[in-house]
mmCIF file of C-alpha atoms in Angstrom:
data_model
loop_
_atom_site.group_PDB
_atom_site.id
_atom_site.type_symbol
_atom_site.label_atom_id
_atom_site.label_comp_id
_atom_site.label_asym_id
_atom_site.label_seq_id
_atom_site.Cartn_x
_atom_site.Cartn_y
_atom_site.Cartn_z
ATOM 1 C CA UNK A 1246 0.000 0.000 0.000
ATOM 2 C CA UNK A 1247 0.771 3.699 -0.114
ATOM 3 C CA UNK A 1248 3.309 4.690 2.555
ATOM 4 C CA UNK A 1249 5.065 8.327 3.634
ATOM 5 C CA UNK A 1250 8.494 7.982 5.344
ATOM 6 C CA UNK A 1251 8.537 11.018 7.822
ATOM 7 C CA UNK A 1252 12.188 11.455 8.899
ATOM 8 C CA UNK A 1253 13.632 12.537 11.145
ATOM 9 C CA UNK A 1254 12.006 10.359 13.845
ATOM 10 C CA UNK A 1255 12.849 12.605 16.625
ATOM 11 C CA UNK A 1256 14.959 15.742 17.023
ATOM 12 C CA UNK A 1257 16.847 17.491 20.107
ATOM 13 C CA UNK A 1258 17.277 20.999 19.481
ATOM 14 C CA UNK A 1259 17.962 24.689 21.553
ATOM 15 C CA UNK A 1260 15.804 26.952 21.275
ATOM 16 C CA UNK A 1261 15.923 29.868 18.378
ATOM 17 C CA UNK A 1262 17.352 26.857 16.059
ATOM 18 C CA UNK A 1263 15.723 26.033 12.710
ATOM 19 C CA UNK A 1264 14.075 23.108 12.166
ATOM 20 C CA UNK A 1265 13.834 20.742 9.084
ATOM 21 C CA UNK A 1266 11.467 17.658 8.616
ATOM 22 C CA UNK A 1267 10.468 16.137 5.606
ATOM 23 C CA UNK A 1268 8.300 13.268 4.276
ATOM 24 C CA UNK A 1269 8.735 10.945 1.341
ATOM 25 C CA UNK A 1270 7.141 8.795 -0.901
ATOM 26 C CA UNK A 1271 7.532 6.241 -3.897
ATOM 27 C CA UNK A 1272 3.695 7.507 -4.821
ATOM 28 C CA UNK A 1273 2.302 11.112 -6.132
ATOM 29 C CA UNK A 1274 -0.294 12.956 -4.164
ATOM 30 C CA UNK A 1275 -2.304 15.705 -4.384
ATOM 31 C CA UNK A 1276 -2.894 17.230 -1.349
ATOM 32 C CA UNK A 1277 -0.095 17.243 1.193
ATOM 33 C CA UNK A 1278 -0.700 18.556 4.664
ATOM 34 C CA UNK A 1279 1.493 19.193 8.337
ATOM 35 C CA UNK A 1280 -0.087 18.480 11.235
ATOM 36 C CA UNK A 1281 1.191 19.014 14.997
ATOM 37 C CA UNK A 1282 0.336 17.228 18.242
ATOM 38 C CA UNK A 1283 0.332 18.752 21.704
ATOM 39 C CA UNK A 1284 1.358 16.671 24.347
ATOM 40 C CA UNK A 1285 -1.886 14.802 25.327
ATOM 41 C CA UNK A 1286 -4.134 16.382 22.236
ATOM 42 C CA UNK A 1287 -5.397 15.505 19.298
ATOM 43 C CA UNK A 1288 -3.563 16.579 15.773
ATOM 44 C CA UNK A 1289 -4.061 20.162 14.750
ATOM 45 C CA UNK A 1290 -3.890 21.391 11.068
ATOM 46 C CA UNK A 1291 -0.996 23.931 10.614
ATOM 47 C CA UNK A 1292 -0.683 24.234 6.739
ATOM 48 C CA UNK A 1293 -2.067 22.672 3.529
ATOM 49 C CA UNK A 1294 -0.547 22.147 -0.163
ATOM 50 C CA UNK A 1295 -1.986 21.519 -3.175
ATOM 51 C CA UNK A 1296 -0.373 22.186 -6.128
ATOM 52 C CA UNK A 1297 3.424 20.677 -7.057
ATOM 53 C CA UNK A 1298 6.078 23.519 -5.904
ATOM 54 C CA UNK A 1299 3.657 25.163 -3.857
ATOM 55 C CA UNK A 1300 5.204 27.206 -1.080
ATOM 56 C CA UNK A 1301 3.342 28.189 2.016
ATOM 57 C CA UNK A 1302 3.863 30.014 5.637
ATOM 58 C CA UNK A 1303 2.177 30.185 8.575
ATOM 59 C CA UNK A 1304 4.212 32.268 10.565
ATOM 60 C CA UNK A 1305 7.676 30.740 11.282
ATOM 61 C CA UNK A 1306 6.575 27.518 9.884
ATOM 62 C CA UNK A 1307 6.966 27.132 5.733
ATOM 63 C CA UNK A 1308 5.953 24.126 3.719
ATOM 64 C CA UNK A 1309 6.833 23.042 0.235
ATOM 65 C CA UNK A 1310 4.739 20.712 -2.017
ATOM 66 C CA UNK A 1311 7.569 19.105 -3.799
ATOM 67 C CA UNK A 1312 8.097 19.397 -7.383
ATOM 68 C CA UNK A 1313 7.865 15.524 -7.872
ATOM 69 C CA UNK A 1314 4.504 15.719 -6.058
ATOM 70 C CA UNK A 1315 6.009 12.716 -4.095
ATOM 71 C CA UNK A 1316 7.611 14.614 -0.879
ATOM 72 C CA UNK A 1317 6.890 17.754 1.285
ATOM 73 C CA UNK A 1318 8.979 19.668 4.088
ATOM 74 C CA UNK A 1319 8.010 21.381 6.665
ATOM 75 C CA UNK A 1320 10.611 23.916 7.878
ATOM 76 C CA UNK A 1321 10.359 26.221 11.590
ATOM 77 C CA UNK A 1322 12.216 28.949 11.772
ATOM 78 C CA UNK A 1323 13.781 30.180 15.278
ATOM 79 C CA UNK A 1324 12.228 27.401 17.959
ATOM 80 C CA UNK A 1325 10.603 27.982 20.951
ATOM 81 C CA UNK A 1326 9.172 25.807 23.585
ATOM 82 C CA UNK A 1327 5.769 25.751 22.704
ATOM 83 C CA UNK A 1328 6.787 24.284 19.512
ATOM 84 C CA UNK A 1329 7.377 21.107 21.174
ATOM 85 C CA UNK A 1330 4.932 18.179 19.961
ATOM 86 C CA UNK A 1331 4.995 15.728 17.346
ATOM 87 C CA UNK A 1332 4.804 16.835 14.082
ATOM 88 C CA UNK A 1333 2.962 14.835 11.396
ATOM 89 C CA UNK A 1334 2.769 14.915 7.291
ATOM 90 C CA UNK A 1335 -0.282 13.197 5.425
ATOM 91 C CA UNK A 1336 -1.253 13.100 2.250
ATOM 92 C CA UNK A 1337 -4.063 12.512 -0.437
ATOM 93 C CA UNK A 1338 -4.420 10.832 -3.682
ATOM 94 C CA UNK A 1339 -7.671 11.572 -5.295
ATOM 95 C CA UNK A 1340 -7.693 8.670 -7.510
ATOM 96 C CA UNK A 1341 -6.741 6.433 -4.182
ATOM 97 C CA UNK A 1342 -9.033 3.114 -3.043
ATOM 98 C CA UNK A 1343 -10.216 4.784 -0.254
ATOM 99 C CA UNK A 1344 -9.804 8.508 -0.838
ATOM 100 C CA UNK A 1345 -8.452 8.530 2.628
ATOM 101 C CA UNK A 1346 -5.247 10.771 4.084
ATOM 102 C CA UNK A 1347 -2.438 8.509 4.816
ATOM 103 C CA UNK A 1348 -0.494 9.538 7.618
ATOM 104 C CA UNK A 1349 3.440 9.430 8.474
ATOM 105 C CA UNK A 1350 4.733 8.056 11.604
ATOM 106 C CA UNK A 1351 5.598 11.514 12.866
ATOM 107 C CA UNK A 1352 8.786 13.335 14.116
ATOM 108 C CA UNK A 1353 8.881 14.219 17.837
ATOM 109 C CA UNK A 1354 10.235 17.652 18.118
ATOM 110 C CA UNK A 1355 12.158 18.423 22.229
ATOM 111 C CA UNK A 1356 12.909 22.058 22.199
ATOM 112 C CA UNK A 1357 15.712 23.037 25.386
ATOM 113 C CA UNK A 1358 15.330 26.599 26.940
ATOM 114 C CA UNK B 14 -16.357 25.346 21.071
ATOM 115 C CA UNK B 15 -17.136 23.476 17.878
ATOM 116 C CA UNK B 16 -15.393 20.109 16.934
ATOM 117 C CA UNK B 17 -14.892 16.700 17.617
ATOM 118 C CA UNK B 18 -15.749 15.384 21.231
ATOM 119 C CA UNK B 19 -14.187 12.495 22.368
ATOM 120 C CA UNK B 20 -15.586 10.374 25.325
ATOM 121 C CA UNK B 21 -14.853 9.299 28.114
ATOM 122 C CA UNK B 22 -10.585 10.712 28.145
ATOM 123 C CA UNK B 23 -9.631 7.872 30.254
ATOM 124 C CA UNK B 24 -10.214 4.331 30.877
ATOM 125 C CA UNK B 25 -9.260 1.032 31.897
ATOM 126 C CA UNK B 26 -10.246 -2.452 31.135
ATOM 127 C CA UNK B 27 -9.790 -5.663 32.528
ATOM 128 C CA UNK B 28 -8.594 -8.285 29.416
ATOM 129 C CA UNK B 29 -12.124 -9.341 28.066
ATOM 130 C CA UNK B 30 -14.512 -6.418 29.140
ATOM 131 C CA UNK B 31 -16.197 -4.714 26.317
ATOM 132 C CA UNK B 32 -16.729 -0.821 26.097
ATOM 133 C CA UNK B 33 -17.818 1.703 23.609
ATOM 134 C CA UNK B 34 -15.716 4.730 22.504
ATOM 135 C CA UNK B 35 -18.223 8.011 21.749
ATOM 136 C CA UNK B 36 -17.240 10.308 19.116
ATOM 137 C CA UNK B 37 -19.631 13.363 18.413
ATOM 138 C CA UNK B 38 -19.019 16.454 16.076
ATOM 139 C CA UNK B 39 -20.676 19.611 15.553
ATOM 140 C CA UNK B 40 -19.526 20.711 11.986
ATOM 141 C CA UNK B 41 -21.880 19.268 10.302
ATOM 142 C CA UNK B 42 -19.815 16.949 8.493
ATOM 143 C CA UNK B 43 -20.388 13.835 6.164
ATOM 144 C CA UNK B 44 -17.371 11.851 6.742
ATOM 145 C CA UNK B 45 -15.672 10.401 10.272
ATOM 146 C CA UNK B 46 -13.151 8.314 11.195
ATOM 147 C CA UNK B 47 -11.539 6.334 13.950
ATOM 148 C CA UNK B 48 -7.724 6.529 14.367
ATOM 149 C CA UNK B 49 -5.527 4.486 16.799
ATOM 150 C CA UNK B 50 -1.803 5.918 18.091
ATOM 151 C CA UNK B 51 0.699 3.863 19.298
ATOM 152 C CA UNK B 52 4.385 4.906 19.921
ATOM 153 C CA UNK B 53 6.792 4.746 16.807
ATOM 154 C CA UNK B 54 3.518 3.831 14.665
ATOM 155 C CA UNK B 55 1.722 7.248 13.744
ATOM 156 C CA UNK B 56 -2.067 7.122 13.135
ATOM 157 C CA UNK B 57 -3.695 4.100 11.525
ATOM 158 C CA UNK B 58 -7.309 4.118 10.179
ATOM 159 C CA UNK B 59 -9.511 1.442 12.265
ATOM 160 C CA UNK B 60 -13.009 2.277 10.723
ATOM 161 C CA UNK B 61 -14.375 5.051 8.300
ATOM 162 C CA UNK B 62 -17.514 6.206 7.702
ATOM 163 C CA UNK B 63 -17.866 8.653 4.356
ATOM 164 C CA UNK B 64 -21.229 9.203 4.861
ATOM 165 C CA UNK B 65 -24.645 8.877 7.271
ATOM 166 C CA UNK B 66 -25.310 4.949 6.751
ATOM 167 C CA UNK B 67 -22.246 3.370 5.390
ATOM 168 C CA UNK B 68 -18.832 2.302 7.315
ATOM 169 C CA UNK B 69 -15.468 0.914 6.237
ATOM 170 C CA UNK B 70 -12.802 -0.843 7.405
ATOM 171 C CA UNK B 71 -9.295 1.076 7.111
ATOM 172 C CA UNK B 72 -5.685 -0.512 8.016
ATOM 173 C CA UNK B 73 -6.451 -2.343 11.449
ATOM 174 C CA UNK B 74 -10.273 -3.447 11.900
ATOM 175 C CA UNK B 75 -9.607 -6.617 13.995
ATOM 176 C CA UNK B 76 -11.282 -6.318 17.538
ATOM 177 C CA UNK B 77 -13.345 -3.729 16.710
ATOM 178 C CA UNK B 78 -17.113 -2.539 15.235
ATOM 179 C CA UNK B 79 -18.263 0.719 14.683
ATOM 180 C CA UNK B 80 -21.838 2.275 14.278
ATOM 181 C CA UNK B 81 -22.854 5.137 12.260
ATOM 182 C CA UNK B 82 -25.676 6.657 14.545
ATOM 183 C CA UNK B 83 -26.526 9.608 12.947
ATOM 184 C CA UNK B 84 -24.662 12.253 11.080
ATOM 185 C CA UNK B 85 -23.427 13.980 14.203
ATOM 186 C CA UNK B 86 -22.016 10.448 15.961
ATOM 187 C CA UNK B 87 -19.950 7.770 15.546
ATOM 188 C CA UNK B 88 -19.363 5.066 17.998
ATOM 189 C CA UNK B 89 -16.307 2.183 18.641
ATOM 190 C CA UNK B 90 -17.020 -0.677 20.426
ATOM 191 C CA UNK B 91 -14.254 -3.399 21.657
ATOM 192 C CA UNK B 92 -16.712 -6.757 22.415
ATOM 193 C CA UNK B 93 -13.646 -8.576 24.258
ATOM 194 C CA UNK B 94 -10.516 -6.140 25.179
ATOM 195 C CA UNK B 95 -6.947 -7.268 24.503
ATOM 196 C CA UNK B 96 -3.922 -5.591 26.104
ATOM 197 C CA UNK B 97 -2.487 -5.289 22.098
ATOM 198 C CA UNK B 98 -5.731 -2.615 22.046
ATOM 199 C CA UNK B 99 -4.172 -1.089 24.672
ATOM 200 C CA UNK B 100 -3.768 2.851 22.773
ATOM 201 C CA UNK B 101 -4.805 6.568 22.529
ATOM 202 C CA UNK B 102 -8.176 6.542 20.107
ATOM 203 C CA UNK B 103 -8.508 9.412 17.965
ATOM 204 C CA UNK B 104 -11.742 10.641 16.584
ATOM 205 C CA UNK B 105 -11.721 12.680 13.351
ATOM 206 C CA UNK B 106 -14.772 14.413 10.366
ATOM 207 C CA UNK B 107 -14.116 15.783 7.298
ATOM 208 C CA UNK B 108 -16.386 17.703 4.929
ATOM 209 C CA UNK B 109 -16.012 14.724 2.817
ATOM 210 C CA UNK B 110 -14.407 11.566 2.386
ATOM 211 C CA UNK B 111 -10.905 11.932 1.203
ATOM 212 C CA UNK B 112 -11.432 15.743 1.999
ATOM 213 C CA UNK B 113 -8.515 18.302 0.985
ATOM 214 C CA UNK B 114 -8.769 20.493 3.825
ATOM 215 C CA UNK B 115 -7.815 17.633 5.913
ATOM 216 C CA UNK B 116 -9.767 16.012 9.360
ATOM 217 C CA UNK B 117 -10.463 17.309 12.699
ATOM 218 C CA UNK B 118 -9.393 15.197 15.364
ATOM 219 C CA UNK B 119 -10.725 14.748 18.728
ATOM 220 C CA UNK B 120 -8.288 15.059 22.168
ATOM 221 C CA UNK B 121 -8.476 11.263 22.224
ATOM 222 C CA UNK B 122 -9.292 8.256 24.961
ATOM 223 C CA UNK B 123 -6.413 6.818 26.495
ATOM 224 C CA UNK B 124 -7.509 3.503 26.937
ATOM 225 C CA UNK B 125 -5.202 0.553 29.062
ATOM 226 C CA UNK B 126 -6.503 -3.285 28.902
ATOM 227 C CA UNK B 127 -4.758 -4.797 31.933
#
């Protein structure tokens, strides 16, 4: 079945760092989207993409659609401690069985003071 | 607030028990969905329903039913509880099935099977 490789799992960083996740495929999407879990919440929307090369902010966060329509990154720019969580990519494939989003396994963002 | 609402936020279960999972949104939308989370795993579709009337099975049915009541609710029910169901359960609606605004998720249940 379809699959999205999120990477990195987890990530240790200081705070006013950047941070870089991304999420893979071997299978072209339509819709890619970044989500982000609160400690002991349910996932939250932060941005959506829908058209290859697409580039979008929400504040310090940016996402790109990837050209290939097969990958996506999600970028945040100078951490801070409330941007700890775990940060998920999905995606959707109109023409898919289901026409379900798939989910990645997430990357667990620690932010230090 | 409108969303998804998720009860009960905790609970435990002796290996066996049965129990149902309430899910209830307020957007008015077609489609909902239950999601299990387990550490190193990410979300994976139980149960769907796109519409009022019609459920599916996504990537891990096994153990479970569901029931479409309505358009507003949408129930999980564990007949016999295993500790491998032990998980955080996550509601979620869309506008549509396979919407491109993406789901709304509940806060979850934490649920332990001891």
């Amino acid at each position: 079945g379809q699959q999205l490789n999120q990477s990195p799992q987890s990530m240790f960083i200081q705070e006013g760092e950047d941070v870089s996740m991304n999420c893979t495929s071997s299978s072209i999407f339509n819709t890619w989207l970044w989500y982000k879990q609160d400690p002991g919440e349910g996932p939250v929307l932060l941005i959506a993409l829908y058209k290859a090369g697409e580039l979008t902010s929400n504040g310090r966060l940016t996402a790109q659609f990837g050209i290939t329509r097969k990958d996506s990154f999600l970028n945040i720019s100078a951490s801070i401690p409330s941007d700890v969580g775990i940060y998920f990519c999905a995606a959707l494939n109109y023409g898919g069985s289901q026409g379900n989003l798939i989910f990645g396994k997430g990357t667990k963002l620690s932010v230090k003071p | 607030n409108a969303g998804v609402t998720q009860t009960p936020k905790f609970q435990v279960l002796k290996t066996g028990q049965s129990m149902t999972l309430q899910c209830a949104q307020d957007m008015n939308h077609n489609s909902m969905y239950w999601y299990r989370q387990d550490p190193g795993m990410g979300l994976r579709l139980i149960y769907y329903s796109a519409s009022e009337g019609t459920t599916d099975k996504g990537e891990v049915p096994n153990g479970y039913n569901v029931s479409r009541l309505n358009k507003r609710e949408f129930s999980l029910r564990l007949e016999s509880a295993a500790p491998s169901q032990t998980s955080v359960y996550f509601c979620a609606s869309s506008q549509r099935e396979g919407a491109s605004s993406g789901y709304t998720f509940g806060s979850g249940t934490r649920l332990t099977v001891v």
